N, CA, C and O of each residue as an XYZ file, in Angstrom:
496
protein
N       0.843     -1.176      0.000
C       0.000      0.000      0.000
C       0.888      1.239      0.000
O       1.888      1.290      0.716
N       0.605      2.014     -0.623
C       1.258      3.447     -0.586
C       0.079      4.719     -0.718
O      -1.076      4.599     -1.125
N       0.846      6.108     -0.181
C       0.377      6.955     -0.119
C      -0.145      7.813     -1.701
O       0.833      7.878     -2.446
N      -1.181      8.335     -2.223
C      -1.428      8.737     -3.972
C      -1.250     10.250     -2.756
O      -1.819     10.447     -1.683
N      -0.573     10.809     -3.251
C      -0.649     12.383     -2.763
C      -0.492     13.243     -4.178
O       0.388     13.025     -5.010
N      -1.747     14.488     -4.308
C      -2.058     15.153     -5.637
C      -1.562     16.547     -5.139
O      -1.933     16.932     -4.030
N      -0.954     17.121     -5.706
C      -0.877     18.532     -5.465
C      -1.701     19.454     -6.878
O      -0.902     19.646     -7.795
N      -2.586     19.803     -7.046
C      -2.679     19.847     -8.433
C      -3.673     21.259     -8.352
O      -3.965     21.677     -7.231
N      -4.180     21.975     -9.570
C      -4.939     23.513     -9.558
C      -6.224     23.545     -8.831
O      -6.911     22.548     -9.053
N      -6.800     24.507     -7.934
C      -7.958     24.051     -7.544
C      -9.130     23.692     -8.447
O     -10.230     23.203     -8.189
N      -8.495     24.131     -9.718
C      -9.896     24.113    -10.715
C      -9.800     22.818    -11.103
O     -10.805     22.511    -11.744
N      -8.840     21.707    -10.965
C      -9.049     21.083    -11.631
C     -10.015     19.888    -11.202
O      -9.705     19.408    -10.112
N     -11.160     19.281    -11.848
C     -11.508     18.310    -11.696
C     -11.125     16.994    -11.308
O     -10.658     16.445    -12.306
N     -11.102     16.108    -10.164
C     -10.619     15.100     -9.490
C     -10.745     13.772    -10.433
O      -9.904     12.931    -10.115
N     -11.579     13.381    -11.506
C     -11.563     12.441    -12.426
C     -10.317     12.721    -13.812
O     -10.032     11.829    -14.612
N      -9.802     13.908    -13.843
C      -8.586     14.675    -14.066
C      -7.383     14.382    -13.904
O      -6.383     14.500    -14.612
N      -7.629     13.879    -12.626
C      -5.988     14.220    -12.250
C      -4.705     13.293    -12.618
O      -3.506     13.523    -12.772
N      -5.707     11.882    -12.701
C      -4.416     10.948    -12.963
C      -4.185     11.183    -14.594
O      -3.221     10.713    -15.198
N      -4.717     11.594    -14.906
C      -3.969     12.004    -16.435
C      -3.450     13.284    -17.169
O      -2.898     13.495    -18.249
N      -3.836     13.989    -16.192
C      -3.115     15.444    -16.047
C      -1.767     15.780    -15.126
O      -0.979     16.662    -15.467
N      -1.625     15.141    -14.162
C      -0.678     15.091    -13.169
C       0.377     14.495    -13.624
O       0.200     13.394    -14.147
N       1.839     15.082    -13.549
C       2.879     14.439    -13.631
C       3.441     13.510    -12.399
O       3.416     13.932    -11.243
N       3.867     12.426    -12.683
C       4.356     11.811    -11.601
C       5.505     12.190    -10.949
O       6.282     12.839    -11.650
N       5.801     12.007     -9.959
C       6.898     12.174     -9.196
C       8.310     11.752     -9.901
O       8.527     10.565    -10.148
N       9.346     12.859    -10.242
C      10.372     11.981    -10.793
C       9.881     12.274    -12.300
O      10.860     12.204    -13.043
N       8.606     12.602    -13.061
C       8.682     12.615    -14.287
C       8.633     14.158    -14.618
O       8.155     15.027    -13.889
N       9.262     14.351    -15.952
C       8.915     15.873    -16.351
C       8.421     16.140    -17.580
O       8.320     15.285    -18.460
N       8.062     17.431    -17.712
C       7.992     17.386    -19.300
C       7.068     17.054    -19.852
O       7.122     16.861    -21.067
N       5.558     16.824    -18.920
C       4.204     15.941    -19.639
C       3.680     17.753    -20.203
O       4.048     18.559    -19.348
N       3.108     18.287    -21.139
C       2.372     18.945    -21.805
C       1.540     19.400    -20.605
O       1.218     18.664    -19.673
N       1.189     20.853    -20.746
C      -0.129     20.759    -20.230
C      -0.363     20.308    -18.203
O      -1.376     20.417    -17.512
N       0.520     20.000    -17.964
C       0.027     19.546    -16.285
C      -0.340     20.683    -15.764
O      -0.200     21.765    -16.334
N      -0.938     20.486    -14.417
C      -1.844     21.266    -13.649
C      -1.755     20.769    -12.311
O      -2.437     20.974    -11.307
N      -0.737     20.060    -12.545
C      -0.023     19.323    -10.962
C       0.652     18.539    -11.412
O       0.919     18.336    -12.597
N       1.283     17.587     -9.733
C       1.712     16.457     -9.950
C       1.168     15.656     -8.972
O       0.246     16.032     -8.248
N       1.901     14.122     -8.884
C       1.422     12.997     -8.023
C       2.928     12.462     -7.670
O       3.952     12.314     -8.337
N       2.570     12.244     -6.291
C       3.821     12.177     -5.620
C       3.230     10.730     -4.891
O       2.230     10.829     -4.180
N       3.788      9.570     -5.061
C       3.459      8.627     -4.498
C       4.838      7.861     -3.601
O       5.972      7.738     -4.063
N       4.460      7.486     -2.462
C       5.090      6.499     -1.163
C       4.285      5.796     -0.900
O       3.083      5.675     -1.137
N       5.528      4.960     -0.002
C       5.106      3.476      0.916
C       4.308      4.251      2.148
O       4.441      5.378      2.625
N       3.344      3.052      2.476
C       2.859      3.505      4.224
C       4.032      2.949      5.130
O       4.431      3.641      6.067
N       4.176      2.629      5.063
C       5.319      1.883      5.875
C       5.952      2.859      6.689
O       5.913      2.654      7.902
N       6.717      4.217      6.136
C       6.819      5.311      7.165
C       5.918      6.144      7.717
O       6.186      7.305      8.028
N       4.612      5.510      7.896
C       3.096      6.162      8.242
C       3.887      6.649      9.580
O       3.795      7.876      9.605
N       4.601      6.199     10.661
C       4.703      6.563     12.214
C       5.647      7.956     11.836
O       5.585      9.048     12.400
N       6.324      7.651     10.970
C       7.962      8.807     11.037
C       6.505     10.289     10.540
O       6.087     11.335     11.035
N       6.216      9.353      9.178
C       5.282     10.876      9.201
C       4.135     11.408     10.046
O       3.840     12.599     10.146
N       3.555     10.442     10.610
C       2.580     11.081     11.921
C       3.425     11.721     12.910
O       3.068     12.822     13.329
N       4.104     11.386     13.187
C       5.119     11.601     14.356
C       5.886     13.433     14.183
O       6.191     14.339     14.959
N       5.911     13.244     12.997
C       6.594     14.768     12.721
C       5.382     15.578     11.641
O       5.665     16.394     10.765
N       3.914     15.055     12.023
C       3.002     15.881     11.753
C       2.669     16.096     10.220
O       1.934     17.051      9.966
N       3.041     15.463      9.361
C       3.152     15.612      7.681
C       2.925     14.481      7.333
O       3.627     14.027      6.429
N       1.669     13.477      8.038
C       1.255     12.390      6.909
C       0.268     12.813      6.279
O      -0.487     13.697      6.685
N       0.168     12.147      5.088
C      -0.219     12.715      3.754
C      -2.028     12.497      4.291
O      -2.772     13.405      3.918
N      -2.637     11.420      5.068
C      -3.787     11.508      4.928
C      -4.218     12.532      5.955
O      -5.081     13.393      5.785
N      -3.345     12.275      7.276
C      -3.711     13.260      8.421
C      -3.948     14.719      8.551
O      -4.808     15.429      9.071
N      -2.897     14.885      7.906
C      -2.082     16.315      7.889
C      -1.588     16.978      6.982
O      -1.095     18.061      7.297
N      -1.567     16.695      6.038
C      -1.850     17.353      4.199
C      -3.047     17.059      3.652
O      -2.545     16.847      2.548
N      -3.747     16.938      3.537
C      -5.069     16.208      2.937
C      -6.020     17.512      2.941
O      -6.824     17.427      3.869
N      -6.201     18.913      2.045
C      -7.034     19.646      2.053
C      -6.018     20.972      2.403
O      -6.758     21.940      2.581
N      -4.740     21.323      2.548
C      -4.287     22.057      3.298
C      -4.153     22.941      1.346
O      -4.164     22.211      0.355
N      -4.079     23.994      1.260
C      -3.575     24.234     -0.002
C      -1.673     24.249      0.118
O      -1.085     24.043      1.179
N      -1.063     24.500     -1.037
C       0.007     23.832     -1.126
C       1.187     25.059     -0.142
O       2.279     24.740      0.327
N       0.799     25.884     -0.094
C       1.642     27.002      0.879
C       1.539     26.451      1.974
O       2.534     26.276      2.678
N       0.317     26.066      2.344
C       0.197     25.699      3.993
C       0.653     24.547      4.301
O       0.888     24.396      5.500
N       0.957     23.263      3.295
C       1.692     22.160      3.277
C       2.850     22.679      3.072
O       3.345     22.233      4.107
N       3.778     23.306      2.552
C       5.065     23.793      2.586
C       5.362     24.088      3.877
O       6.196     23.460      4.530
N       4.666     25.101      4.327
C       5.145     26.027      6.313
C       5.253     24.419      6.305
O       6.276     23.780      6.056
N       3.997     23.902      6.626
C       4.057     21.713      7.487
C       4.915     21.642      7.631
O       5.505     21.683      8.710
N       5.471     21.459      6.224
C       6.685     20.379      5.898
C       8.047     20.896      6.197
O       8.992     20.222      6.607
N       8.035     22.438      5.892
C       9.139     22.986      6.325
C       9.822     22.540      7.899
O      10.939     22.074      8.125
N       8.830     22.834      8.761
C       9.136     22.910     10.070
C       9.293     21.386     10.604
O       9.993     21.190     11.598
N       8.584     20.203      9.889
C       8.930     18.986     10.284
C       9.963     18.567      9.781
O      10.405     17.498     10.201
N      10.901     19.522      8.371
C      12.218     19.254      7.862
C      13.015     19.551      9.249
O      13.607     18.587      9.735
N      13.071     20.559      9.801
C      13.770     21.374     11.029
C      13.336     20.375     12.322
O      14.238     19.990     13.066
N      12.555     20.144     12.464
C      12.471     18.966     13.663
C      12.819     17.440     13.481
O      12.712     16.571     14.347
N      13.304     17.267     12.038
C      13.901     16.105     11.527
C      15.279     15.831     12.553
O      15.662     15.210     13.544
N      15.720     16.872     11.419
C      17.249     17.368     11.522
C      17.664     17.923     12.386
O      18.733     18.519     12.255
N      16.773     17.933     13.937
C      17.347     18.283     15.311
C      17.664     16.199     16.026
O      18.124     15.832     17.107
N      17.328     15.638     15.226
C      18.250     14.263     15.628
C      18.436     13.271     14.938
O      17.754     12.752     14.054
N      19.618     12.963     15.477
C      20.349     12.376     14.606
C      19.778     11.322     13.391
O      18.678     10.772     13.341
N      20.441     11.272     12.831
C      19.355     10.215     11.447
C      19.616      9.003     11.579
O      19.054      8.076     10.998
N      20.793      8.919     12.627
C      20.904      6.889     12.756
C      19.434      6.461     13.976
O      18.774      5.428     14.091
N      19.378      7.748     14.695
C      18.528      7.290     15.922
C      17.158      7.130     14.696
O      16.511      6.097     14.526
N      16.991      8.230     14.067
C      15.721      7.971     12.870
C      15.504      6.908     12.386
O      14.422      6.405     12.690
N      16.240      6.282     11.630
C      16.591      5.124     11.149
C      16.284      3.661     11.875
O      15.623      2.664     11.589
N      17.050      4.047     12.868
C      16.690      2.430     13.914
C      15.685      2.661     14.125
O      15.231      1.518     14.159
N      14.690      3.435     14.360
C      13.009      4.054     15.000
C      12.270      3.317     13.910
O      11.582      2.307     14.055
N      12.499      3.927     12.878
C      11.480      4.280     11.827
C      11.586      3.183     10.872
O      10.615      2.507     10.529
N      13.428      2.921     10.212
C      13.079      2.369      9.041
C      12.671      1.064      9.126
O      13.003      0.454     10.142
N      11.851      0.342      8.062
C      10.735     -0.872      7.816
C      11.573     -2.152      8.229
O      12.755     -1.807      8.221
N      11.482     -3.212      8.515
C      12.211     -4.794      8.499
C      12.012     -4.885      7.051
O      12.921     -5.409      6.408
N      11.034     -4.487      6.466
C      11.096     -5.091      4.879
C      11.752     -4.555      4.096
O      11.783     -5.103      2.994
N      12.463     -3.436      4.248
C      12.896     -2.902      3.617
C      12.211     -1.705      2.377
O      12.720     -0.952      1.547
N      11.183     -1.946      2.689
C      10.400     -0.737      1.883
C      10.222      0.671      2.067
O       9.351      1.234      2.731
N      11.152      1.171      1.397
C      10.836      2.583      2.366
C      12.045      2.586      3.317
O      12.582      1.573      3.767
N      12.556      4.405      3.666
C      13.558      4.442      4.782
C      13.525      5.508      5.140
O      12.651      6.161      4.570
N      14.396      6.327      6.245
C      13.908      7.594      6.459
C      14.527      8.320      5.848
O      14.253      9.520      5.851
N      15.798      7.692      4.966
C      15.857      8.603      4.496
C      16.068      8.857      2.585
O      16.911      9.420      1.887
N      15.055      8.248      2.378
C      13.745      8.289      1.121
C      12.487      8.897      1.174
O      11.967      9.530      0.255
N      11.888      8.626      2.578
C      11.170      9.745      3.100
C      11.655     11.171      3.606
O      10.872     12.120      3.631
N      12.692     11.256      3.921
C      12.981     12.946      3.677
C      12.892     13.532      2.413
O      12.244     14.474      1.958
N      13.683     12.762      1.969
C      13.894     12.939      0.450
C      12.660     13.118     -0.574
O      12.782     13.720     -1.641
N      11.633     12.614     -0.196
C      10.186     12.557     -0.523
C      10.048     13.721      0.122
O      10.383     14.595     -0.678
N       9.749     14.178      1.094
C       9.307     15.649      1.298
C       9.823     16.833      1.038
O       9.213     17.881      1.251
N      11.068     16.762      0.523
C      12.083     17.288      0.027
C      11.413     17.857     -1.245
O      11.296     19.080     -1.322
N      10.877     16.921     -2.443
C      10.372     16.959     -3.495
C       9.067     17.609     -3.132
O       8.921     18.741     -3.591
N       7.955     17.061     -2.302
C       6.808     17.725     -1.934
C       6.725     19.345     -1.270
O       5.758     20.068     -1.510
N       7.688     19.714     -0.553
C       8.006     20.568     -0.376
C       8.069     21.791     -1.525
O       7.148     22.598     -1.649
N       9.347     21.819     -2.391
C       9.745     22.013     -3.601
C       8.846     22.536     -4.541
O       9.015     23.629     -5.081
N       7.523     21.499     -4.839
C       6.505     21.484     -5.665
C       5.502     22.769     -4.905
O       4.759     23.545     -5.505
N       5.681     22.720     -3.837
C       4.262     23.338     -3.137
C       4.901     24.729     -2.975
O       4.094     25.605     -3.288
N       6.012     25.175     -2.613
C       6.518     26.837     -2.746
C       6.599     27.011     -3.798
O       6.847     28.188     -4.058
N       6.446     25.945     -5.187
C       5.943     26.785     -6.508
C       5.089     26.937     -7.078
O       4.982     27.217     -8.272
N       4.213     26.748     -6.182
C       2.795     26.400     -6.254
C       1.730     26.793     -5.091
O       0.573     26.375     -5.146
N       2.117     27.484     -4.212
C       1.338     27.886     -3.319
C      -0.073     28.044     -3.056
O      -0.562     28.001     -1.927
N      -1.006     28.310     -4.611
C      -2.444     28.549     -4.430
C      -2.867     26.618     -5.140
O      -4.040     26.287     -5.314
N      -2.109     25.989     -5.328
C      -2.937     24.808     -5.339
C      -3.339     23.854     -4.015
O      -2.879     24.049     -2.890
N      -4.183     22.900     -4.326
C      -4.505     22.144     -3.001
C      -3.809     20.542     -3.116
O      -3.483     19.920     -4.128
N      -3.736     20.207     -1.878
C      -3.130     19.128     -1.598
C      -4.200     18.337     -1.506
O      -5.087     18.513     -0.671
N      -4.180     16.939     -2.792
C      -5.020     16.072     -1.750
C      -4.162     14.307     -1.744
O      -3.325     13.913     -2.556
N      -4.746     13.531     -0.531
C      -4.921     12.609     -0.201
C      -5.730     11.288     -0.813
O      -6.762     11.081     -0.176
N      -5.551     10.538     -1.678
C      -6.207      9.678     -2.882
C      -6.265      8.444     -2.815
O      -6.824      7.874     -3.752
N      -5.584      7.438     -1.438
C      -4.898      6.150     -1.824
C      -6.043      5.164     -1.713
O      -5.858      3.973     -1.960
């Protein structure tokens, strides 16, 4: 299971999006009006925990107000250490790590200070 997270125009229609939205990692589609940023649940705790899971706590926020989020849970990341993160957080299965999930908000981040009047949604 993974997270479908849309950042995309408010105008746009929700039967829309998966074919208007660029994926995460892709560029260059004609025409987008967002993108789709998809993860594992598997770091569901790291992101509840630092307030930026995608269903909880992005889900309706427009994309400025998910940026401040994410900003400040980047800064409460990176007040410890990333091995203690790591042993906490990352999966036995190996799916997902914390630090692929930074790196994932890193990108979500990114998208949403250039994008400030779109909305975030939650899809999975």
């Amino acid at each position: 299971m993974s997270y479908d997270l849309f950042i995309v125009d408010k105008d746009l229609p929700e039967p829309e999006w998966f074919d208007v939205c660029e994926l995460d990692g892709e560029h260059g589609r004609t025409g987008a009006h967002g993108r789709h940023f998809n993860y594992t649940y598997n770091l569901s705790a790291f992101f509840t925990d630092y307030k930026v899971n995608p269903i909880h706590d992005l889900d309706g926020l427009t994309a400025g107000e998910a940026a401040a989020r994410i900003d400040k849970a980047l800064k409460d990341i990176y007040l410890e250490p990333l091995y203690v993160l790591r042993g906490k957080y990352n999966p036995l299965n190996y799916w997902g790590s914390v630090d692929s999930a930074i790196a994932w908000l890193k990108l979500i981040y990114d998208y949403c200070r250039e994008h400030p009047d779109y909305i975030v949604r939650e899809r999975s």
